[in-house]
Coordinates of C-alpha atoms in Angstrom, one line a residue:
X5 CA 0.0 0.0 0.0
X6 CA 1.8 3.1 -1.2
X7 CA 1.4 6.8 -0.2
X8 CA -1.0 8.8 2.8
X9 CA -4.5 8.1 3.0
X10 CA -5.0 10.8 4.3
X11 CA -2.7 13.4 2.2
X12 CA -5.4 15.5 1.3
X13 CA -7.6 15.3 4.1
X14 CA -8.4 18.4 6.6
X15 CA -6.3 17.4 9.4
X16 CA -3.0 17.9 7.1
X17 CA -4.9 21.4 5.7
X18 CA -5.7 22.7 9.6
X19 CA -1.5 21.5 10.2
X20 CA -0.6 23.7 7.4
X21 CA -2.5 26.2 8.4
X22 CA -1.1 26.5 11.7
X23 CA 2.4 26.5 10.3
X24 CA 1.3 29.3 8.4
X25 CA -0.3 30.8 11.3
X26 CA 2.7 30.6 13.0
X27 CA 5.0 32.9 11.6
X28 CA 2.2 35.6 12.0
X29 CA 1.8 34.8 15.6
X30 CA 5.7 35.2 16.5
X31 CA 5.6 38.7 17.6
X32 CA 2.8 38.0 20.1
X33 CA 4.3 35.1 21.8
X34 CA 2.1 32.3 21.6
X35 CA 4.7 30.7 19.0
X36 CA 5.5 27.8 21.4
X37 CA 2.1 27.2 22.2
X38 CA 1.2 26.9 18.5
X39 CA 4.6 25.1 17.5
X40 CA 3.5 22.5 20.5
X41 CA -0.2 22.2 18.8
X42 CA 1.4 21.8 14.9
X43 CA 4.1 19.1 16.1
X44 CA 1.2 17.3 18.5
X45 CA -1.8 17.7 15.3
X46 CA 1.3 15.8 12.9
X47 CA 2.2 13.1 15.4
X48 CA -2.0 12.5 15.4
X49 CA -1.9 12.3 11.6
X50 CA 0.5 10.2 11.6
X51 CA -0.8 7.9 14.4
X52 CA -4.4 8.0 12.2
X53 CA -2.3 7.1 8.7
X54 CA -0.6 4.3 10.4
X55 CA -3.5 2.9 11.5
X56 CA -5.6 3.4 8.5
X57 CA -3.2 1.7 6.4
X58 CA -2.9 -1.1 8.7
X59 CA -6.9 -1.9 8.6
X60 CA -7.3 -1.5 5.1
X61 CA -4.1 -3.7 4.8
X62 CA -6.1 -6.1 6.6
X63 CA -9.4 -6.0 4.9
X64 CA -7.2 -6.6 1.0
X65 CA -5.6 -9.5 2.8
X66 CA -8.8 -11.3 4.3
X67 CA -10.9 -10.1 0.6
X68 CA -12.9 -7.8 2.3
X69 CA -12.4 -5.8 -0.5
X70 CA -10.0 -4.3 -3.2
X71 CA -7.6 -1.2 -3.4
X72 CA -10.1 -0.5 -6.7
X73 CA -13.1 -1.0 -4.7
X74 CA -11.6 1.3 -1.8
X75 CA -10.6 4.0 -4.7
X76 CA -14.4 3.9 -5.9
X77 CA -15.8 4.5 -2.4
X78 CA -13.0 7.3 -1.9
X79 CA -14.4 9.0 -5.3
X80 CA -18.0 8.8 -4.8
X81 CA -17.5 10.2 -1.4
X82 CA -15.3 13.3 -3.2
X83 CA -18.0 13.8 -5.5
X84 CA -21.2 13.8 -3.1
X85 CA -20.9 17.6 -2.3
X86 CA -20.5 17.9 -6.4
X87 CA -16.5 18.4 -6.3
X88 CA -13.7 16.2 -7.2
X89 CA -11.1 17.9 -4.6
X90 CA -9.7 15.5 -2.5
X91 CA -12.2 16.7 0.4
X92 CA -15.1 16.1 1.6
X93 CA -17.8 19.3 1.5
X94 CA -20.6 19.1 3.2
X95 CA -22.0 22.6 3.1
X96 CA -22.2 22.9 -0.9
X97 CA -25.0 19.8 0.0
X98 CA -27.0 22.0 2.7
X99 CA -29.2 23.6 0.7
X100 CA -29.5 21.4 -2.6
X101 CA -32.5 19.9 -3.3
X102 CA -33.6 16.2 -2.0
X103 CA -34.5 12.9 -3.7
X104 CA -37.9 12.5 -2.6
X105 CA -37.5 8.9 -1.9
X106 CA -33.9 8.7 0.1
X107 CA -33.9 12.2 1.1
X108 CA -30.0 12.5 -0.1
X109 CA -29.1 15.6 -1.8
X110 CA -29.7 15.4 -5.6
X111 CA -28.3 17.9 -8.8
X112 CA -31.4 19.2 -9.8
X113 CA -30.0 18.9 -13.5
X114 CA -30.2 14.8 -13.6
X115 CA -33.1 13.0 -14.3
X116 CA -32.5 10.2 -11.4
X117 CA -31.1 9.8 -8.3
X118 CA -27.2 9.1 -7.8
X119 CA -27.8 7.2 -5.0
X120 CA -31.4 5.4 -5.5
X121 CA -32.0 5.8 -8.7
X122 CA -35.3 7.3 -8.0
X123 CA -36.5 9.4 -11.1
X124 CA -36.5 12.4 -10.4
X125 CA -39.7 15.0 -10.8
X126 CA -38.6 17.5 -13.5
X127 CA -40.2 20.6 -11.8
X128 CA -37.8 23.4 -12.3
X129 CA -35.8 21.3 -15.4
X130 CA -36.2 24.2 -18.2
X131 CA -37.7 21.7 -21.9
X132 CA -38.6 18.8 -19.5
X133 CA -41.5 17.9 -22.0
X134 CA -39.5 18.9 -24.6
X135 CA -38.3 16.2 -26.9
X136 CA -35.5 17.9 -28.3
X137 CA -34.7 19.0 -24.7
X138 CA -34.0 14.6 -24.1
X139 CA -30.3 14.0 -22.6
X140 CA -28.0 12.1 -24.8
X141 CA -27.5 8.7 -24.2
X142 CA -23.9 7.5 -23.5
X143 CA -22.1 4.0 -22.3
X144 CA -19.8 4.0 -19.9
X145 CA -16.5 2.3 -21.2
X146 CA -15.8 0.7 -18.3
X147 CA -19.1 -1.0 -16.5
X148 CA -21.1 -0.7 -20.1
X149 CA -24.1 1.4 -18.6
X150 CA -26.0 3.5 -20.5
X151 CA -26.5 6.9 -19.1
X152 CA -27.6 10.6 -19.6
X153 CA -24.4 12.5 -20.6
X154 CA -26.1 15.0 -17.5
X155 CA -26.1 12.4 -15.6
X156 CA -22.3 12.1 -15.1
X157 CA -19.9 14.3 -12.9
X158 CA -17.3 16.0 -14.6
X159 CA -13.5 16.6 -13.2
X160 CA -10.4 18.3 -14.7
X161 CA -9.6 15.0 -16.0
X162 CA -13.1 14.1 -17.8
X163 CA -16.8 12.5 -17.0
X164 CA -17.4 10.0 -14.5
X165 CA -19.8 7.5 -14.4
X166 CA -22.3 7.8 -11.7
X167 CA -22.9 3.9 -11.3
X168 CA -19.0 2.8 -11.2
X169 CA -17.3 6.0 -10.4
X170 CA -14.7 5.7 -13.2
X171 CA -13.8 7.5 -16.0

């Protein structure tokens, strides 16, 4: 298992942060006290990362699951709040409309549900009984699924599928 699981998560953003924070703070004199916090918040990362690796070390061995079937979850997890960024973003989801049957937060722009696949009503959708307005049909190359072009998220790289979370 190579690299950090958790290179990109908010406990390494809130340590850089406080390194930043700390050349600001230097004339006031709290710089130990914040050193003391950045060294002790690394040390807890690190503690975390060892221990993540270990269990999902553990789970390949036994065929729990995959490093694949770990990088799917880790994706479709990145893209709920809508952005591929390596984080997790609850508050773009606080206010987005819900799937009336899972109550999840859905793009009002798709015709079903990411995570039900409840259709979705098509109140607000501008040409929703318009038949030019109808979403073209693709299949994903790698699970073969056919699904609304809309339907897909897009990142810097290209579309993802919304049923296998590849590209």
């Amino acid at each position: 298992m190579s690299g950090s699981c958790l290179s990109d998560s908010r406990l390494w953003k809130a340590i850089h942060d406080l390194e930043r924070r700390l050349t600001e703070l230097d004339a006031e004199g709290r710089l130990e006290a914040l050193r003391e916090t950045v060294v002790a918040l690394g040390r807890r990362a690190e503690a975390m990362d060892l221990q993540l690796n270990a269990l999902l070390g553990l789970l390949e061995a036994k065929g729990v699951l995959t490093l694949d079937e770990l990088s799917d979850a880790a994706v479709r997890l990145d893209l709920a709040d809508g952005v591929e960024d390596g984080r997790m973003g609850a508050d773009l989801v606080a206010h987005a409309p819900r799937c009336p049957s899972c109550a999840r937060p859905v793009n009002p722009g798709r015709s079903r549900c990411v995570f039900c696949g409840t259709e979705l009503p098509p109140a607000g959708v501008p040409g929703a009984g318009d038949p030019a307005a109808r979403p073209r049909i693709v299949a994903c190359a790698r699970c073969g699924e056919s699904i609304a072009e809309r339907d897909a998220y897009y990142t810097e790289d290209g579309a993802v599928c919304p049923r296998c979370f590849r590209r």
